Short mmCIF file of C-alpha atoms and ligand atoms in Angstrom, two decimals:
data_model
loop_
_atom_site.label_atom_id
_atom_site.label_comp_id
_atom_site.label_asym_id
_atom_site.label_seq_id
_atom_site.Cartn_x
_atom_site.Cartn_y
_atom_site.Cartn_z
CA TRP A 15 -50.05 -117.08 -3.03
CA GLU A 16 -52.77 -114.95 -1.16
CA GLN A 17 -50.29 -115.42 2.23
CA ARG A 18 -47.45 -113.56 0.44
CA LYS A 19 -49.29 -110.80 -0.42
CA SER A 20 -50.02 -109.59 3.11
CA GLY A 21 -46.68 -108.52 5.27
CA VAL A 22 -48.84 -110.24 8.04
CA TRP A 23 -48.78 -113.86 6.96
CA ARG A 24 -45.62 -113.92 4.70
CA TYR A 25 -44.52 -114.90 8.34
CA TRP A 26 -47.45 -117.41 8.73
CA GLU A 27 -44.61 -120.23 9.95
CA LEU A 28 -44.40 -118.53 13.23
CA LEU A 29 -48.07 -117.54 13.08
CA PRO A 30 -50.79 -120.13 14.77
CA ALA A 31 -51.09 -122.36 12.10
CA ILE A 32 -54.83 -123.21 10.61
CA SER A 33 -54.95 -125.61 8.04
CA GLY A 34 -57.35 -125.42 5.08
CA VAL A 35 -58.53 -121.62 6.39
CA LYS A 36 -58.18 -118.72 4.01
CA PRO A 37 -56.71 -116.01 5.55
CA VAL A 38 -59.21 -113.10 5.71
CA THR A 39 -56.83 -110.90 4.32
CA LEU A 40 -56.75 -107.48 3.46
CA GLY A 41 -53.26 -106.46 2.43
CA GLU A 42 -51.84 -105.76 5.89
CA GLY A 43 -48.36 -105.63 7.51
CA ALA A 44 -45.73 -104.77 5.16
CA THR A 45 -45.32 -100.50 6.05
CA PRO A 46 -42.62 -98.66 5.48
CA LEU A 47 -39.64 -98.02 8.17
CA VAL A 48 -38.89 -95.05 7.22
CA GLU A 49 -35.79 -93.21 8.04
CA LEU A 50 -36.13 -89.09 9.72
CA GLU A 51 -33.70 -87.26 8.57
CA ARG A 52 -34.83 -83.97 10.07
CA ILE A 53 -36.04 -84.79 13.44
CA GLY A 54 -33.22 -87.09 14.02
CA ARG A 55 -30.63 -84.06 13.19
CA MET A 56 -33.07 -82.20 15.65
CA LEU A 57 -32.68 -84.67 18.67
CA GLY A 58 -28.59 -85.07 18.19
CA LEU A 59 -29.50 -88.57 16.71
CA LYS A 60 -27.57 -90.31 14.42
CA ARG A 61 -29.90 -93.34 13.36
CA LEU A 62 -33.78 -92.38 13.57
CA TYR A 63 -36.44 -94.02 11.54
CA ALA A 64 -40.69 -94.25 12.10
CA LYS A 65 -42.63 -97.36 11.19
CA ASN A 66 -45.63 -96.33 9.88
CA GLU A 67 -48.57 -98.46 10.19
CA GLY A 68 -51.51 -95.37 9.45
CA GLN A 69 -50.59 -97.35 6.18
CA ASN A 70 -52.26 -100.42 7.22
CA PRO A 71 -55.62 -101.15 5.42
CA THR A 72 -57.94 -99.26 7.89
CA GLY A 73 -55.34 -97.08 9.31
CA SER A 74 -53.29 -98.13 12.19
CA PHE A 75 -51.44 -101.62 13.48
CA LYS A 76 -54.48 -103.56 14.62
CA ASP A 77 -55.08 -104.74 11.29
CA ARG A 78 -51.60 -107.06 11.99
CA GLY A 79 -53.83 -108.75 15.14
CA MET A 80 -57.15 -108.53 13.38
CA THR A 81 -56.41 -110.45 10.51
CA VAL A 82 -55.34 -113.36 12.34
CA ALA A 83 -57.67 -113.26 15.31
CA VAL A 84 -60.55 -112.58 12.18
CA THR A 85 -59.31 -115.46 10.45
CA LEU A 86 -59.38 -117.97 14.00
CA ALA A 87 -62.44 -116.40 14.44
CA LYS A 88 -64.33 -117.63 11.31
CA ALA A 89 -62.48 -120.99 11.25
CA ILE A 90 -64.36 -121.45 14.49
CA LYS A 91 -67.31 -120.52 13.42
CA ALA A 92 -67.64 -117.61 15.68
CA ARG A 93 -71.40 -115.81 15.13
CA ALA A 94 -70.80 -112.64 16.41
CA LEU A 95 -67.12 -110.94 16.93
CA ILE A 96 -67.45 -107.78 19.64
CA VAL A 97 -64.40 -105.79 20.98
CA ALA A 98 -64.13 -102.74 23.85
CA SER A 99 -62.62 -99.80 21.85
CA THR A 100 -61.11 -96.59 21.23
CA GLY A 101 -61.73 -96.23 17.55
CA ASN A 102 -58.81 -98.16 15.95
CA THR A 103 -59.49 -101.91 17.40
CA ALA A 104 -63.62 -100.88 16.29
CA ALA A 105 -62.46 -99.60 13.04
CA SER A 106 -60.28 -102.97 12.03
CA VAL A 107 -62.76 -105.76 13.51
CA SER A 108 -65.13 -103.78 11.67
CA ALA A 109 -63.38 -104.28 8.24
CA TYR A 110 -61.77 -108.10 8.53
CA ALA A 111 -65.34 -109.12 10.21
CA ALA A 112 -67.03 -107.65 6.39
CA ARG A 113 -64.86 -109.17 4.62
CA ALA A 114 -64.99 -112.51 6.66
CA GLY A 115 -68.80 -112.23 6.71
CA LEU A 116 -69.33 -111.80 10.12
CA ARG A 117 -71.19 -109.24 12.43
CA ARG A 118 -69.69 -106.89 14.59
CA ILE A 119 -70.00 -105.02 17.37
CA VAL A 120 -67.64 -102.14 19.31
CA VAL A 121 -68.37 -100.20 22.49
CA VAL A 122 -67.02 -96.98 22.61
CA PRO A 123 -67.01 -94.01 24.75
CA ARG A 124 -69.04 -91.49 24.08
CA ARG A 125 -68.30 -88.74 22.58
CA LYS A 126 -64.11 -89.27 22.89
CA THR A 127 -63.90 -91.52 19.72
CA ALA A 128 -61.89 -89.58 17.13
CA LEU A 129 -64.63 -88.85 14.03
CA GLY A 130 -61.90 -91.32 11.60
CA LYS A 131 -62.27 -93.85 13.73
CA LEU A 132 -66.17 -93.70 14.42
CA ALA A 133 -66.71 -92.92 10.44
CA GLN A 134 -65.18 -95.84 9.28
CA SER A 135 -66.92 -98.37 11.70
CA VAL A 136 -70.25 -96.32 10.72
CA LEU A 137 -69.27 -97.52 6.65
CA TYR A 138 -68.33 -101.00 7.60
CA GLY A 139 -71.68 -101.97 8.86
CA ALA A 140 -70.92 -102.38 13.03
CA ASP A 141 -73.14 -102.17 15.08
CA ILE A 142 -71.37 -99.36 17.35
CA VAL A 143 -72.53 -98.80 20.92
CA GLU A 144 -71.48 -95.69 22.66
CA ILE A 145 -71.11 -95.49 26.47
CA GLU A 146 -70.66 -92.78 29.00
CA GLY A 147 -67.10 -93.11 30.56
CA SER A 148 -64.29 -94.15 29.57
CA PHE A 149 -62.57 -97.73 27.35
CA ASP A 150 -62.33 -99.24 30.82
CA ALA A 151 -66.22 -98.92 30.98
CA ALA A 152 -66.08 -100.21 27.97
CA LEU A 153 -64.44 -103.35 28.50
CA LYS A 154 -66.30 -104.00 31.55
CA ALA A 155 -69.22 -104.39 29.81
CA VAL A 156 -68.54 -106.54 26.63
CA MET A 157 -66.44 -109.48 29.20
CA THR A 158 -69.91 -109.22 31.11
CA ALA A 159 -71.55 -109.72 28.11
CA VAL A 160 -69.37 -112.23 26.84
CA GLU A 161 -69.85 -114.49 29.93
CA GLU A 162 -73.72 -113.70 29.60
CA ASP A 163 -73.72 -115.23 26.12
CA PRO A 164 -71.21 -117.16 24.61
CA ARG A 165 -72.08 -116.71 21.13
CA LEU A 166 -70.05 -113.32 21.61
CA TYR A 167 -66.17 -113.82 20.53
CA PRO A 168 -64.24 -110.96 21.94
CA LEU A 169 -61.23 -109.62 19.70
CA ASN A 170 -59.41 -107.70 22.34
CA SER A 171 -56.33 -107.40 23.03
CA PHE A 172 -56.23 -110.32 25.98
CA ASN A 173 -57.08 -112.94 22.53
CA PRO A 174 -53.28 -114.18 21.95
CA TRP A 175 -54.23 -113.99 18.19
CA ARG A 176 -54.63 -110.61 18.09
CA LEU A 177 -50.62 -109.93 19.74
CA GLU A 178 -49.59 -112.87 17.66
CA GLY A 179 -50.25 -111.19 14.29
CA GLN A 180 -49.18 -107.59 16.10
CA LYS A 181 -46.12 -109.59 16.39
CA THR A 182 -45.05 -109.28 12.50
CA LEU A 183 -44.29 -105.61 13.39
CA ALA A 184 -40.48 -106.71 14.81
CA TYR A 185 -39.82 -109.26 12.13
CA GLU A 186 -40.20 -106.35 9.44
CA VAL A 187 -38.15 -103.97 11.31
CA ALA A 188 -35.23 -106.11 11.59
CA GLU A 189 -35.51 -107.06 8.38
CA ALA A 190 -35.72 -103.44 7.19
CA LEU A 191 -32.77 -102.74 9.13
CA GLY A 192 -30.49 -106.02 7.67
CA GLY A 193 -31.36 -108.76 10.36
CA GLU A 194 -30.69 -106.79 13.05
CA PRO A 195 -32.52 -104.77 15.58
CA PRO A 196 -32.10 -101.56 16.72
CA ASP A 197 -30.92 -100.12 20.10
CA TRP A 198 -35.21 -99.10 21.19
CA VAL A 199 -38.18 -99.27 19.84
CA VAL A 200 -40.67 -96.50 21.23
CA VAL A 201 -43.97 -97.65 21.77
CA PRO A 202 -47.38 -95.72 22.23
CA VAL A 203 -48.58 -97.48 25.50
CA GLY A 204 -52.79 -97.93 26.37
CA ASN A 205 -53.91 -100.90 26.79
CA ALA A 206 -50.21 -102.41 26.81
CA GLY A 207 -50.54 -105.10 24.24
CA ASN A 208 -48.83 -103.80 21.15
CA ILE A 209 -45.63 -103.27 23.73
CA SER A 210 -45.74 -107.27 24.58
CA ALA A 211 -46.79 -108.13 20.51
CA ILE A 212 -43.17 -106.77 19.31
CA TRP A 213 -40.97 -107.64 22.50
CA LYS A 214 -42.74 -111.15 21.66
CA GLY A 215 -41.72 -110.47 18.02
CA PHE A 216 -37.86 -110.19 18.55
CA LYS A 217 -37.40 -112.70 21.32
CA GLU A 218 -38.55 -115.15 18.83
CA LEU A 219 -36.33 -113.76 16.27
CA TYR A 220 -33.36 -114.18 18.96
CA ARG A 221 -34.56 -118.02 20.18
CA TYR A 222 -34.43 -118.79 16.47
CA GLY A 223 -30.81 -116.99 15.61
CA LEU A 224 -32.78 -114.96 13.10
CA ILE A 225 -30.71 -112.09 15.40
CA THR A 226 -27.68 -112.16 17.64
CA ARG A 227 -29.29 -109.26 20.12
CA LEU A 228 -32.21 -107.10 21.43
CA PRO A 229 -33.60 -104.34 21.52
CA ARG A 230 -34.81 -102.58 23.95
CA MET A 231 -38.43 -101.17 25.07
CA ALA A 232 -39.71 -97.71 26.09
CA GLY A 233 -43.24 -97.38 26.78
CA VAL A 234 -45.12 -93.69 25.80
CA GLN A 235 -48.00 -93.11 28.09
CA ALA A 236 -49.82 -89.16 28.53
CA GLU A 237 -49.28 -88.37 31.46
CA ARG A 238 -52.86 -88.70 32.85
CA ALA A 239 -53.45 -91.99 31.73
CA ALA A 240 -49.83 -93.08 32.77
CA PRO A 241 -50.81 -96.11 35.34
CA LEU A 242 -47.67 -97.49 33.69
CA ALA A 243 -45.17 -94.68 33.42
CA ARG A 244 -45.87 -93.22 37.21
CA ALA A 245 -45.37 -96.82 38.60
CA TRP A 246 -42.25 -97.34 36.76
CA GLN A 247 -41.11 -93.71 38.03
CA LYS A 248 -41.76 -94.63 41.77
CA GLY A 249 -40.05 -98.13 40.97
CA LEU A 250 -43.67 -100.20 42.07
CA ASP A 251 -44.13 -103.68 40.44
CA GLU A 252 -47.73 -102.71 39.26
CA PRO A 253 -49.06 -100.17 38.27
CA LEU A 254 -50.53 -97.28 39.39
CA PHE A 255 -54.66 -97.51 37.82
CA VAL A 256 -56.20 -94.36 36.71
CA ASP A 257 -60.07 -94.60 37.83
CA LYS A 258 -60.16 -90.95 35.51
CA PRO A 259 -57.60 -91.07 32.36
CA GLU A 260 -58.15 -88.10 29.96
CA THR A 261 -56.03 -87.05 26.88
CA ARG A 262 -56.37 -85.73 23.84
CA ALA A 263 -54.61 -88.73 22.60
CA THR A 264 -58.04 -90.93 22.78
CA ALA A 265 -56.47 -94.31 21.18
CA ILE A 266 -54.59 -94.29 24.69
CA ARG A 267 -56.85 -92.73 26.49
CA ILE A 268 -57.54 -96.01 29.24
CA GLY A 269 -56.79 -96.39 33.09
CA HIS A 270 -56.52 -99.67 33.87
CA PRO A 271 -54.61 -101.58 30.59
CA VAL A 272 -55.22 -105.10 30.92
CA ASN A 273 -51.89 -106.31 29.39
CA TRP A 274 -50.12 -104.57 32.06
CA PRO A 275 -48.67 -107.39 33.33
CA LYS A 276 -46.86 -108.58 29.73
CA ALA A 277 -45.92 -105.04 28.89
CA MET A 278 -44.54 -104.97 32.73
CA LYS A 279 -42.59 -108.06 31.66
CA ALA A 280 -41.49 -106.52 28.12
CA VAL A 281 -39.96 -103.49 29.67
CA LYS A 282 -38.03 -105.06 32.22
CA GLU A 283 -36.91 -107.82 30.40
CA SER A 284 -35.45 -105.66 27.77
CA ASN A 285 -33.95 -103.54 30.32
CA GLY A 286 -36.03 -100.95 28.72
CA VAL A 287 -38.30 -97.62 30.24
CA PHE A 288 -41.29 -96.63 30.59
CA THR A 289 -42.44 -92.34 29.90
CA MET A 290 -45.43 -90.20 29.91
CA VAL A 291 -45.42 -87.16 28.45
CA SER A 292 -48.24 -83.96 28.68
CA ASP A 293 -50.80 -83.31 25.71
CA GLU A 294 -49.01 -80.23 24.47
CA GLU A 295 -45.40 -82.50 23.99
CA ILE A 296 -47.70 -84.62 22.14
CA MET A 297 -49.51 -82.18 19.86
CA LYS A 298 -46.10 -80.49 18.90
CA ALA A 299 -44.64 -84.05 17.93
CA GLN A 300 -47.66 -84.66 15.57
CA ALA A 301 -47.29 -81.37 14.27
CA MET A 302 -43.49 -81.71 13.37
CA LEU A 303 -43.83 -85.19 11.72
CA ALA A 304 -46.42 -83.31 9.44
CA ARG A 305 -44.08 -80.25 8.86
CA LEU A 306 -40.79 -81.44 8.92
CA GLU A 307 -41.48 -85.20 7.52
CA GLY A 308 -44.78 -85.32 5.76
CA ILE A 309 -45.96 -88.15 7.90
CA ALA A 310 -49.35 -87.33 9.46
CA VAL A 311 -50.07 -89.32 12.37
CA GLU A 312 -53.00 -89.16 14.89
CA PRO A 313 -51.73 -87.90 18.70
CA ALA A 314 -51.19 -91.31 20.39
CA SER A 315 -48.56 -91.64 17.96
CA ALA A 316 -47.89 -88.81 18.01
CA ALA A 317 -46.69 -90.27 21.90
CA SER A 318 -44.02 -91.50 20.68
CA LEU A 319 -41.73 -89.09 19.26
CA ALA A 320 -43.02 -86.70 22.05
CA GLY A 321 -41.22 -89.46 24.11
CA LEU A 322 -38.19 -90.36 22.34
CA ALA A 323 -37.58 -85.84 23.14
CA ARG A 324 -38.25 -86.56 26.64
CA LEU A 325 -35.79 -89.83 26.34
CA VAL A 326 -32.66 -87.87 24.71
CA GLU A 327 -33.24 -84.90 27.22
CA ASP A 328 -33.18 -86.89 30.07
CA GLY A 329 -29.58 -89.05 28.44
CA VAL A 330 -31.16 -92.20 28.71
CA ILE A 331 -31.02 -92.58 24.82
CA ALA A 332 -27.71 -92.04 23.64
CA PRO A 333 -26.79 -89.78 20.27
CA ASP A 334 -25.45 -93.22 19.03
CA GLU A 335 -27.62 -95.62 19.40
CA THR A 336 -30.27 -96.37 16.19
CA VAL A 337 -34.28 -95.58 17.82
CA VAL A 338 -37.12 -97.07 15.80
CA ILE A 339 -40.32 -94.94 16.79
CA VAL A 340 -44.10 -96.69 16.02
CA LEU A 341 -46.45 -94.52 14.77
CA THR A 342 -49.04 -97.08 14.95
CA GLY A 343 -51.86 -94.96 13.38
CA HIS A 344 -52.79 -92.15 10.64
CA GLY A 345 -53.76 -88.80 11.27
CA LEU A 346 -57.35 -88.95 9.26
CA LYS A 347 -58.16 -91.07 12.42
CA ASP A 348 -58.51 -87.87 13.94
CA PRO A 349 -59.49 -84.82 11.69
CA GLN A 350 -60.44 -82.35 14.80
CA ALA A 351 -56.83 -83.37 15.90
CA MET A 352 -55.05 -82.42 12.54
CA LEU A 353 -57.33 -79.11 12.23
CA GLU A 354 -55.43 -77.62 15.45
CA ALA A 355 -52.50 -77.71 14.22
CA GLY A 356 -51.54 -73.86 13.78
CA ALA A 357 -53.77 -73.20 10.77
CA ARG A 358 -52.43 -71.55 8.51
CA ARG A 359 -54.95 -70.60 6.49
CA TYR A 360 -57.35 -67.06 4.77
CA ILE A 361 -60.11 -66.65 3.26
CA ALA A 362 -61.13 -64.94 0.01
CA GLY A 363 -64.39 -63.26 -1.31
CA SER A 364 -63.30 -63.61 -5.30
CA PRO A 365 -60.41 -64.47 -7.15
CA GLU A 366 -58.71 -61.59 -7.14
CA GLU A 367 -58.63 -61.79 -3.92
CA ALA A 368 -56.86 -65.02 -3.09
CA VAL A 369 -54.38 -63.87 -6.21
CA LYS A 370 -53.94 -61.16 -3.93
CA ILE A 371 -53.24 -63.22 -0.83
CA VAL A 372 -51.49 -65.69 -2.73
CA LEU A 373 -48.62 -63.17 -4.07
CA GLY A 374 -49.12 -61.66 -0.77
CA LEU A 375 -47.82 -65.12 0.29
CA ALA A 376 -45.03 -65.43 -2.11
CA GLU A 377 -43.77 -62.33 -1.24
CA SER A 378 -42.83 -63.22 2.13
N1 LIG B 25 -51.70 -96.22 19.17
C1 LIG B 25 -52.92 -96.03 19.02
C2 LIG B 25 -53.45 -95.50 17.09
C3 LIG B 25 -53.73 -97.14 19.58
O1 LIG B 25 -55.31 -97.16 18.58
C4 LIG B 25 -53.62 -97.64 19.97
C5 LIG B 25 -54.69 -98.57 20.74
C6 LIG B 25 -52.63 -97.80 20.97
C7 LIG B 25 -51.55 -96.71 20.62
C8 LIG B 25 -51.92 -97.86 22.25
O2 LIG B 25 -51.58 -100.25 21.74
O3 LIG B 25 -53.16 -100.58 23.43
O4 LIG B 25 -51.56 -101.80 22.28
O5 LIG B 25 -51.14 -100.69 23.74
N2 LIG B 25 -55.89 -98.63 20.55
C9 LIG B 25 -56.50 -99.37 20.85
C10 LIG B 25 -58.15 -99.59 20.70
C11 LIG B 25 -57.19 -99.30 22.39
O6 LIG B 25 -59.64 -100.02 20.70
O7 LIG B 25 -58.05 -98.95 18.87
P1 LIG B 25 -52.19 -101.18 22.64
#
């Protein structure tokens, strides 16, 4: 069964039914839940795990949703798929649409889309529209285009099929932890689809009697792109939208998250929190994951760890609680950010000089 080879389609009984259609799959999902012993010890946590979504086919969690949504799009004979994206959704739709033989058009922020993601969309053969402005502007353009021409099929995360695929992360986490959820799940929040999808997954498991309790959801935003975290801090029920969002974590550089009502509900229902972190904390967390645990993530994903550190420091998360941080995208997505991580590079003009440098390093 092809379905059994995909971590997502393994749960086909809990996914939207499409009879007679073969899934458009690249073997997504079934990503490792890695224990972070060294970072856990540093933070004083007994059980800390990372769900490494960078190991998906195009390097981010987006593939979970895209396999379902593109399968549906193919089934209803959509002509052209279109998304607004900060880069990862674009890369993912480009790959899955290629596999389905469908046209793909992506609208991304000009100069603010990480190089690896842009390069993926180029290689997978998408038509790429680069827009001056943020993701929010890109999404507005996509919605207007879709209204004018119904042959365009939009695959942003208001598309329910995407969230259906993304909810499988919750199933995998509960399975990997022996059939119960952790106490906390920490997720970076941009357009706010993923945190909503993961919460839906846990609630379903609970409703079916497969787990006996629910985790608390923590959503992390970047300080200058934090419509939900800022509202949360003030005890408001609605986001404080940001018109010019900024952050080094370009994946979550979003000021008007469309899925905010679902995300707000997820955090409230789960007795969770929203928090925010600075770019500096994000970049520090990215280097820590790479250097202490061997896991390369892009900046937006490192926001999970940075947010966790804040929540532990603030006493929101206690030392004896089990925590899963979701690492949403691979480090190679943003090579420039990787190169900024305090490089230890030496230039040798000759083999002899290289030997000298190496011996010096061995000495130190
Ligand atoms: N982490 C990464 C690496 C992302 O690419 C995104 C979103 C998020 C976290 C936040 O997830 O939007 O569901 O709250 N990226 C979208 C994109 C916006 O276009 O690739 P969210």
